[in-house]
Tab-separated table of C-alpha atoms in Angstrom:
chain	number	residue	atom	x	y	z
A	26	UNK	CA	35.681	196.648	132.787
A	27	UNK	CA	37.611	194.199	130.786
A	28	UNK	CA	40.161	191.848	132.670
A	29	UNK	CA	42.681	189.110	132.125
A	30	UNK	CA	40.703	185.887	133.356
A	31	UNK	CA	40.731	182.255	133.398
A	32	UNK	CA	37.791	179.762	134.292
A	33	UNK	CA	39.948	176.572	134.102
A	34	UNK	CA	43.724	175.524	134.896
A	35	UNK	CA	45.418	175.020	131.658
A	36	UNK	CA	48.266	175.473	129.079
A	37	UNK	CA	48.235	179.782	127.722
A	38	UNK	CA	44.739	178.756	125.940
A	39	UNK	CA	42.641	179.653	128.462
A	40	UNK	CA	44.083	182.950	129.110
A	41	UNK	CA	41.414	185.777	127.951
A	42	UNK	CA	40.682	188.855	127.987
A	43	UNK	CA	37.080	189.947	128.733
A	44	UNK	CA	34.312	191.770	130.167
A	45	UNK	CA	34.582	191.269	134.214
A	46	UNK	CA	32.219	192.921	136.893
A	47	UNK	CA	33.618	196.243	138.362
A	48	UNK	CA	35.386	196.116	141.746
A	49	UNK	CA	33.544	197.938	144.478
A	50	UNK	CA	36.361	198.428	146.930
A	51	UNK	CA	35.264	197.424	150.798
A	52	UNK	CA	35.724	199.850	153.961
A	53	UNK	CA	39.235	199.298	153.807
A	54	UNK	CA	39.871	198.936	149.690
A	55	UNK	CA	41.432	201.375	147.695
A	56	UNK	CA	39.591	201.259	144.052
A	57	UNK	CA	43.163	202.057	141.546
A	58	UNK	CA	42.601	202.798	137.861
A	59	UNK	CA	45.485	200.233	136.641
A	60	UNK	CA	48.082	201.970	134.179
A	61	UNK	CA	50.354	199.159	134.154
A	62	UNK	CA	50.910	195.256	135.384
A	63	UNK	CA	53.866	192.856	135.252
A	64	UNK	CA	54.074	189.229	135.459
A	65	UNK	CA	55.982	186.862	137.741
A	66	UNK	CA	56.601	183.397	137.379
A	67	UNK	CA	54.044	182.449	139.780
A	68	UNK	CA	51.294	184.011	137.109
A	69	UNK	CA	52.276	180.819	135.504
A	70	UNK	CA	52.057	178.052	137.851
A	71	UNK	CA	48.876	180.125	139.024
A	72	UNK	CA	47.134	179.502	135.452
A	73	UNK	CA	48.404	175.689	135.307
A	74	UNK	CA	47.291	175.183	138.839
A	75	UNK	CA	49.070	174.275	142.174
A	76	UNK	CA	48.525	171.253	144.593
A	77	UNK	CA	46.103	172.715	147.411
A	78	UNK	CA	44.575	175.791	145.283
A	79	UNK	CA	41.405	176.314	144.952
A	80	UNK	CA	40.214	179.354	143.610
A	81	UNK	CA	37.138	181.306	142.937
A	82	UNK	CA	36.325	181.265	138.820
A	83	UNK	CA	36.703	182.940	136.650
A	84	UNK	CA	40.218	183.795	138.190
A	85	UNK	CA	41.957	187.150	137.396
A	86	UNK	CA	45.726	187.021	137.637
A	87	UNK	CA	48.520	189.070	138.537
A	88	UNK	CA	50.505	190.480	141.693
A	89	UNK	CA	51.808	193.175	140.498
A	90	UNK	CA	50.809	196.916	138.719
A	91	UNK	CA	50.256	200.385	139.697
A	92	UNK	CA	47.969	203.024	138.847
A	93	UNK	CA	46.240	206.296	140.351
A	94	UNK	CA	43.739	205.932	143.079
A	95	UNK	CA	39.862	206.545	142.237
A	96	UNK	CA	38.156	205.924	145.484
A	97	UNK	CA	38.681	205.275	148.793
A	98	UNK	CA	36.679	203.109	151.015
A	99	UNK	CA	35.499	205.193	154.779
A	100	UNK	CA	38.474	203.739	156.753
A	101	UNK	CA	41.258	204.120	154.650
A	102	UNK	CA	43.762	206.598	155.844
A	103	UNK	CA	46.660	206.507	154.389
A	104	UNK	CA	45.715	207.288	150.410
A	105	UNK	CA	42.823	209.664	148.377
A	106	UNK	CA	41.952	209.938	144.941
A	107	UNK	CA	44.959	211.335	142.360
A	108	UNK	CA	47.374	209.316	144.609
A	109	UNK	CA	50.057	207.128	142.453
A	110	UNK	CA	50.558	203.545	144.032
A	111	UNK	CA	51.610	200.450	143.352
A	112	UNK	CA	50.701	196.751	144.755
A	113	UNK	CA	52.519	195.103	147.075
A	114	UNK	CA	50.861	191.286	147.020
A	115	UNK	CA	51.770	189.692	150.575
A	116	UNK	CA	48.565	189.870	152.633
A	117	UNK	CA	48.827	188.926	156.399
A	118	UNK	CA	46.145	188.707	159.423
A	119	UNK	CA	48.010	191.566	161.581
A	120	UNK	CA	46.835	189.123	164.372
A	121	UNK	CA	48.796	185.925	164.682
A	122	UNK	CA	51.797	185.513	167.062
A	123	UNK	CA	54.035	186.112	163.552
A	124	UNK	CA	52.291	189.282	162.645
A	125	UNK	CA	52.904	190.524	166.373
A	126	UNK	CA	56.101	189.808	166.167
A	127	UNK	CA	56.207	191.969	162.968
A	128	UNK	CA	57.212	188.816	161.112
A	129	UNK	CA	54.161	189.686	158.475
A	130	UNK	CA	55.475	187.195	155.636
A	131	UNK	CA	55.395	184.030	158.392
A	132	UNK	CA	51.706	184.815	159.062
A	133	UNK	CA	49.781	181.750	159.571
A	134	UNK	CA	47.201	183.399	156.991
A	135	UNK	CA	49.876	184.837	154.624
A	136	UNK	CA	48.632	184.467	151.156
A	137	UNK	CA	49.841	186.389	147.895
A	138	UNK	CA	47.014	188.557	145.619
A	139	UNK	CA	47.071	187.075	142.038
A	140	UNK	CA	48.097	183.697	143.280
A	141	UNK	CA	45.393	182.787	146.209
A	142	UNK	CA	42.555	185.927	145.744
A	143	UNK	CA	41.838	187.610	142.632
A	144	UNK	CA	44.887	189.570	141.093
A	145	UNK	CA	45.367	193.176	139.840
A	146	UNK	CA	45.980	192.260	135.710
A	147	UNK	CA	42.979	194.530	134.776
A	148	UNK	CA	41.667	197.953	133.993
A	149	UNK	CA	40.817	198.578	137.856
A	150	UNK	CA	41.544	196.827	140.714
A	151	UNK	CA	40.341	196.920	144.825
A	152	UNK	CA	43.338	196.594	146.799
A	153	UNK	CA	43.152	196.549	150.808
A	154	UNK	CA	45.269	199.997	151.839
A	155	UNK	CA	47.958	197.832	153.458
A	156	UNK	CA	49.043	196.727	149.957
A	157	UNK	CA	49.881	199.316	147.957
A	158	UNK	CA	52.924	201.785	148.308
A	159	UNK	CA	53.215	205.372	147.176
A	160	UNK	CA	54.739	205.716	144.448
A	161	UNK	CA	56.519	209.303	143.500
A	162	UNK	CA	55.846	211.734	140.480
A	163	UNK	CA	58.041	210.847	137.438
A	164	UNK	CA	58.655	206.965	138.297
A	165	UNK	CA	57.075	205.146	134.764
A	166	UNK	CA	54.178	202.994	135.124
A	167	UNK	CA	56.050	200.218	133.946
A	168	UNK	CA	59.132	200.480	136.614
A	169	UNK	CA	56.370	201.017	139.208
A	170	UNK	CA	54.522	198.071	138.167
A	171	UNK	CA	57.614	195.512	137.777
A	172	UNK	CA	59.738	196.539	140.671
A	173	UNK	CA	57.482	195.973	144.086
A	174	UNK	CA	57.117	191.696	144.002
A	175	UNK	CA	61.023	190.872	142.908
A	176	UNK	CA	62.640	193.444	144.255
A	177	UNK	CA	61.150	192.938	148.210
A	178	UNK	CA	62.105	189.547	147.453
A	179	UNK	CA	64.979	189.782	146.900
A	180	UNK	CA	66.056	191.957	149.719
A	181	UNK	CA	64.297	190.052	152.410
A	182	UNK	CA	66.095	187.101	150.825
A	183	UNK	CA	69.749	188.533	150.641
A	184	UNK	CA	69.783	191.373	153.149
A	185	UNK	CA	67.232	190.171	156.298
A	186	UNK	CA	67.113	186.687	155.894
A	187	UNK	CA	71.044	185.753	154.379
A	188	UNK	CA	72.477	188.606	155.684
A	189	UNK	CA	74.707	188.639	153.047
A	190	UNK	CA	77.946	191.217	153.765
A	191	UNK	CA	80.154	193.287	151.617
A	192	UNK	CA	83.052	191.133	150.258
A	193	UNK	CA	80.760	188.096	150.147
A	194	UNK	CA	80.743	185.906	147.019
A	195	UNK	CA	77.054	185.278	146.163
A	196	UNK	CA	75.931	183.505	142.977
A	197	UNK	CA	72.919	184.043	141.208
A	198	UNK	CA	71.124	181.490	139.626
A	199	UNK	CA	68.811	182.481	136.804
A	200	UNK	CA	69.903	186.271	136.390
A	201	UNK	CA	68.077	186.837	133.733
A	202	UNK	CA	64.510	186.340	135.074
A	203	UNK	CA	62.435	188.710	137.413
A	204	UNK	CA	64.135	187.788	140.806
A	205	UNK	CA	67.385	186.536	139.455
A	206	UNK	CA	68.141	189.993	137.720
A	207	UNK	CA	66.733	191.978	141.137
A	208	UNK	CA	69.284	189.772	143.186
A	209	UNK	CA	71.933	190.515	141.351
A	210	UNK	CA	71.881	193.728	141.815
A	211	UNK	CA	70.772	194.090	145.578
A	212	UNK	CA	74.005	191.666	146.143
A	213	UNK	CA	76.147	194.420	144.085
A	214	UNK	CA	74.074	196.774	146.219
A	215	UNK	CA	75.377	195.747	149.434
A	216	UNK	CA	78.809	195.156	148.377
A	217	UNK	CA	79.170	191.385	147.725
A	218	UNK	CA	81.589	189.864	145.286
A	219	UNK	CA	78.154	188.613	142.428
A	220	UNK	CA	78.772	185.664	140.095
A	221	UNK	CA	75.829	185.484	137.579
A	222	UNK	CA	74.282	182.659	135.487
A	223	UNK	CA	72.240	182.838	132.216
A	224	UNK	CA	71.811	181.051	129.087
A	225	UNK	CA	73.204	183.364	126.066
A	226	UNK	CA	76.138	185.727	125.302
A	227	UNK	CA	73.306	188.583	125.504
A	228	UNK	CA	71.839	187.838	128.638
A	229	UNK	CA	74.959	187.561	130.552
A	230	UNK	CA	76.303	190.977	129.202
A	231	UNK	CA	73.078	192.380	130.896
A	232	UNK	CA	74.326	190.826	134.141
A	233	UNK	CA	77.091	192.268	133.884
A	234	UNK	CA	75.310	195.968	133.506
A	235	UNK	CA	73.603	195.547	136.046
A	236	UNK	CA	76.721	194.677	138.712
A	237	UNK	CA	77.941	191.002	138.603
A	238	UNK	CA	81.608	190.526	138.695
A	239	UNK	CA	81.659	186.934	136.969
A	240	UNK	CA	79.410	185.377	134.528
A	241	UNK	CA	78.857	181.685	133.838
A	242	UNK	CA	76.841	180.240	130.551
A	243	UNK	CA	74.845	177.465	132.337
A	244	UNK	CA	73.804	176.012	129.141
A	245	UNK	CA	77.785	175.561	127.943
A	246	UNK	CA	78.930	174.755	130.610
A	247	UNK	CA	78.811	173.511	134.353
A	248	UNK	CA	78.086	175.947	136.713
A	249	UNK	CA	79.407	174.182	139.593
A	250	UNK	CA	82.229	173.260	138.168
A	251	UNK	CA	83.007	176.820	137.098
A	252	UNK	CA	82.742	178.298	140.100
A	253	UNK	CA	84.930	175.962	142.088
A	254	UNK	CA	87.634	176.708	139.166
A	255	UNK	CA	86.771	180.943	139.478
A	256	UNK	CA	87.017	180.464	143.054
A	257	UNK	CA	90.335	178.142	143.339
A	258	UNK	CA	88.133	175.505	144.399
A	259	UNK	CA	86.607	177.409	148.010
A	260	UNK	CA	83.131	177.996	146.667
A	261	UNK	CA	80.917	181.165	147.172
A	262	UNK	CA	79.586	181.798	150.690
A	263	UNK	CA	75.656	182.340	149.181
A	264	UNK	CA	73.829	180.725	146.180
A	265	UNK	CA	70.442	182.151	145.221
A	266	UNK	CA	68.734	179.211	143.716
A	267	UNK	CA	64.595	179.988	142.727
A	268	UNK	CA	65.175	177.925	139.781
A	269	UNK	CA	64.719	174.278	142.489
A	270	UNK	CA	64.715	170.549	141.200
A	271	UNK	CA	67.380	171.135	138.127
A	272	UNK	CA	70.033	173.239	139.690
A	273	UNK	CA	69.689	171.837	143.498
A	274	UNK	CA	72.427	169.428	143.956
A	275	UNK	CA	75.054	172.010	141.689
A	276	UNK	CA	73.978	174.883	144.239
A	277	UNK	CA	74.946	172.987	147.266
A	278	UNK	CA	78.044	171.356	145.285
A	279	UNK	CA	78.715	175.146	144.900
A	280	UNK	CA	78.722	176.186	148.273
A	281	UNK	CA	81.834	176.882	150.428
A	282	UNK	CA	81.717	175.450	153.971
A	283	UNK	CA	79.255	176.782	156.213
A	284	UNK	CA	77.691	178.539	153.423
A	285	UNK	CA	73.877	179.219	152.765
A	286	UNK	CA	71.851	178.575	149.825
A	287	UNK	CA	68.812	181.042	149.857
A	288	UNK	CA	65.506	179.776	147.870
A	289	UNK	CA	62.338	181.743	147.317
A	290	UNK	CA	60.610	179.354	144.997
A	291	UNK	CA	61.434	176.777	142.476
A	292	UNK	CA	59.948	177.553	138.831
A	293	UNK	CA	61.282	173.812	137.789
A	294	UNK	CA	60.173	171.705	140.353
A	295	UNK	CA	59.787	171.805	144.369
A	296	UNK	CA	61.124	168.326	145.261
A	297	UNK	CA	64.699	168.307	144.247
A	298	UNK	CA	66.887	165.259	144.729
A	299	UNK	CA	69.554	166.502	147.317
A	300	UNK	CA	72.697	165.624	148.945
A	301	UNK	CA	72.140	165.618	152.452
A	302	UNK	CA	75.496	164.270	153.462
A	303	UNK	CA	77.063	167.728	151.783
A	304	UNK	CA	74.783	169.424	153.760
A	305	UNK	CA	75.976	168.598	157.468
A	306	UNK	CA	79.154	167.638	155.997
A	307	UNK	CA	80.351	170.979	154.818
A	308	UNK	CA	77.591	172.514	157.784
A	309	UNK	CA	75.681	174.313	155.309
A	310	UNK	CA	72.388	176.211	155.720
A	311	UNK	CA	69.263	176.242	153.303
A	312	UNK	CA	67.217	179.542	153.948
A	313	UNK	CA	64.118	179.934	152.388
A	314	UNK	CA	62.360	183.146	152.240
A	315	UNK	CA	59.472	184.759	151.383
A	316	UNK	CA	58.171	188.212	150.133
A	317	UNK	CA	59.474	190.978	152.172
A	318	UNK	CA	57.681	192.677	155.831
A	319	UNK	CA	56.001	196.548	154.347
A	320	UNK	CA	59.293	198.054	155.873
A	321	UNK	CA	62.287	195.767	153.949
A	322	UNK	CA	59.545	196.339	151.014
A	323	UNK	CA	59.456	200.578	151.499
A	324	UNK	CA	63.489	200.626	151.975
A	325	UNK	CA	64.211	198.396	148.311
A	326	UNK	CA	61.514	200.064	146.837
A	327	UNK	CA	62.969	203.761	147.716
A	328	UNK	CA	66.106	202.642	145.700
A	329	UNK	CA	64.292	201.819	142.809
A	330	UNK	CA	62.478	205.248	142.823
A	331	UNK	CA	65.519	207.066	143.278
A	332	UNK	CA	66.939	205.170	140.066
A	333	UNK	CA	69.686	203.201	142.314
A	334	UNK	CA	68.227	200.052	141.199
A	335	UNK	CA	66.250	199.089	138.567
A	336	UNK	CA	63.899	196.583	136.966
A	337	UNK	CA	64.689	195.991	133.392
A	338	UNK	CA	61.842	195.914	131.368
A	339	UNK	CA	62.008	192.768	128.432
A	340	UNK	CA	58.647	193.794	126.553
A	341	UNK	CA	55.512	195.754	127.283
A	342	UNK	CA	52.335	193.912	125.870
A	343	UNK	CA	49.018	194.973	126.015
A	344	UNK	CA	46.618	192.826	128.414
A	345	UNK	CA	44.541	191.096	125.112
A	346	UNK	CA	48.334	190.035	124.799
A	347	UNK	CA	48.998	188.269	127.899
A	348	UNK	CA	48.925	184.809	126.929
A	349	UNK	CA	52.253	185.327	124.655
A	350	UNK	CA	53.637	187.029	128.257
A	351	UNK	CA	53.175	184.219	129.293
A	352	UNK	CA	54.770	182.508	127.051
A	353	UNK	CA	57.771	184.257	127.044
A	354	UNK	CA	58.679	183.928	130.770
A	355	UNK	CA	57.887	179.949	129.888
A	356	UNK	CA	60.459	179.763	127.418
A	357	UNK	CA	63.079	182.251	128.990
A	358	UNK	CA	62.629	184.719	125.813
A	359	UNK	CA	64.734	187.919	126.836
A	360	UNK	CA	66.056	189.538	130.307
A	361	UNK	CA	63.985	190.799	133.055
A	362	UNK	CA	60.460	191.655	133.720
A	363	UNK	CA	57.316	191.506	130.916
A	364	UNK	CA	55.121	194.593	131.268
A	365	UNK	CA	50.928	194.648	130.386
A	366	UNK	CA	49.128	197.021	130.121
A	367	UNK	CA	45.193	197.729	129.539
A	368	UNK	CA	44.402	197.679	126.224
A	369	UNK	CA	42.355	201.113	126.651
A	370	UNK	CA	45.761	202.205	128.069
A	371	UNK	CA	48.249	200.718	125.560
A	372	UNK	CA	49.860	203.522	122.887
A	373	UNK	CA	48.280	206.533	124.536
């Protein structure tokens, strides 16, 4: 089969797109015949390389796609061939006091497909049965295969973990990327007051589509500052911040007292200067979060399906294209979620 792949950590060079040995799923694999994949930031720091990774070369990227089931291994139950699913990356033990505890993304084993194990970016992929949700007839490939990672992100981050409450203001840092525009609109979702940043007239106005209240141009002006001036000075009760080092200090300087700042990763840098005196001052709370347990993932995911919510899609490449994906998330080229598909799939 041919697969995206890397043998070395690098800049987009070393991206190809090649020949790769067929999966043979194990006892508890599900073989899927990919029809679409989507990229997250974390494809990125994935192909540069992160402190602590190691993994087996060549390396084939990506957490998320979907596609129809082709086999089955003998103790799957839950899918057979013809069945539509999609990945769901976070893979847990089942074992550890966490996982008994149903707390699934805390597992002392928890590690993400496409960032620690071999990813799903190619024509077929073996996925264990406990990662990959049914997906319905007439859902696209390409909503299918952008929605699961961002969106159960997300709503673990905003709903279970932040607990975020209708008439809340939350800001959302970096709307126009794959979390930032899922955030905003499970915050509209569940009924909060959203205030939106982006970097161009064009993304905010999709920010705005998609249910935030208040828009701020990050790159003309302060987004701190604007935000104590929208809000007479109070601040919002949440900040979403996955965007780390650069925007850290602004988020908390953003916060009302006692709010929370919620972080699920931190795509320019994980050591942040910070202002700790803020921080018990005003008796704030940092939450970080992580993926989403299979159940906050099935309830987002049924809102996407049902067209409630929705990924937007910026461009659909074909896989031989991926390196110029990746590009595009690197330079923060249009709104939402890049798309790519096999090249034996691509046009048909």
């Amino acid at each position: 089969m041919k697969a995206v792949q890397f043998s070395d950590h690098g800049d987009r060079s070393v991206i190809e797109y090649d020949e790769f040995p067929d999966p043979t799923p194990d006892r508890d694999e599900v073989l899927v015949d990919v029809k679409a994949g989507a990229l997250n930031h974390l494809d990125v720091w994935t192909r540069k390389g992160l402190p602590g990774l190691t993994l087996d070369m060549p390396h084939v990227p990506g957490s998320d796609a979907a596609g129809v089931v082709l086999e089955v291994g003998e103790d799957v139950t839950r899918f057979e061939p013809g069945d539509r699913v999609a990945v769901s990356a976070g893979v847990y033990c089942g074992k550890c006091e966490y996982c008994r505890h149903g707390e699934y993304t805390m597992c002392v084993n928890f590690h993400v497909i496409g960032e620690h194990v071999r990813g799903v970016h190619s024509e077929r992929a073996a996925i264990p049965e406990d990662n990959l949700v049914e997906v319905p007839t007439g859902v696209e490939w390409e909503t299918a295969a952008a929605a699961p990672l961002v969106f159960q992100t997300a709503w673990r981050m905003l709903l279970s973990r932040g607990n975020v409450s209708p008439g809340e203001d939350v800001l959302v840092l970096g709307a126009s990327g794959g979390v930032g525009h899922a955030a905003v609109q499970v915050a509209d979702y569940a009924g909060a007051n959203v205030y939106a940043t982006a970097s161009s007239e064009e993304k905010l106005d999709h920010a705005r589509d998609l249910g935030a209240d208040h828009v701020i141009d990050y790159e003309a002006e302060d987004f701190a500052d604007r935000i104590r001036d929208l809000t007479g000075k109070r601040g919002v009760d949440v900040v979403v911040d996955h965007v780390g080092a650069a925007t850290w200090r602004d988020s908390l300087k953003s916060l009302a007292k006692g709010g929370r700042l919620l972080t699920c990763g931190a795509t320019t840098g994980g050591t942040p200067n910070t202002d700790i005196n803020r921080i018990f001052w005003n008796q704030l709370k940092v939450i970080g979060s992580t993926m989403a347990n299979p159940g906050e993932a099935d309830d987002v995911l049924e809102l996407v399906w049902d067209g409630t919510i929705e990924p937007r899609i910026r461009e659909t490449l074909p896989m031989s294209e991926t390196a110029r994906a990746h590009e595009m998330l690197e330079d923060r080229e249009g709104f939402g979620k890049v798309v790519v598909v096999p090249d034996s799939e691509y046009d048909r």
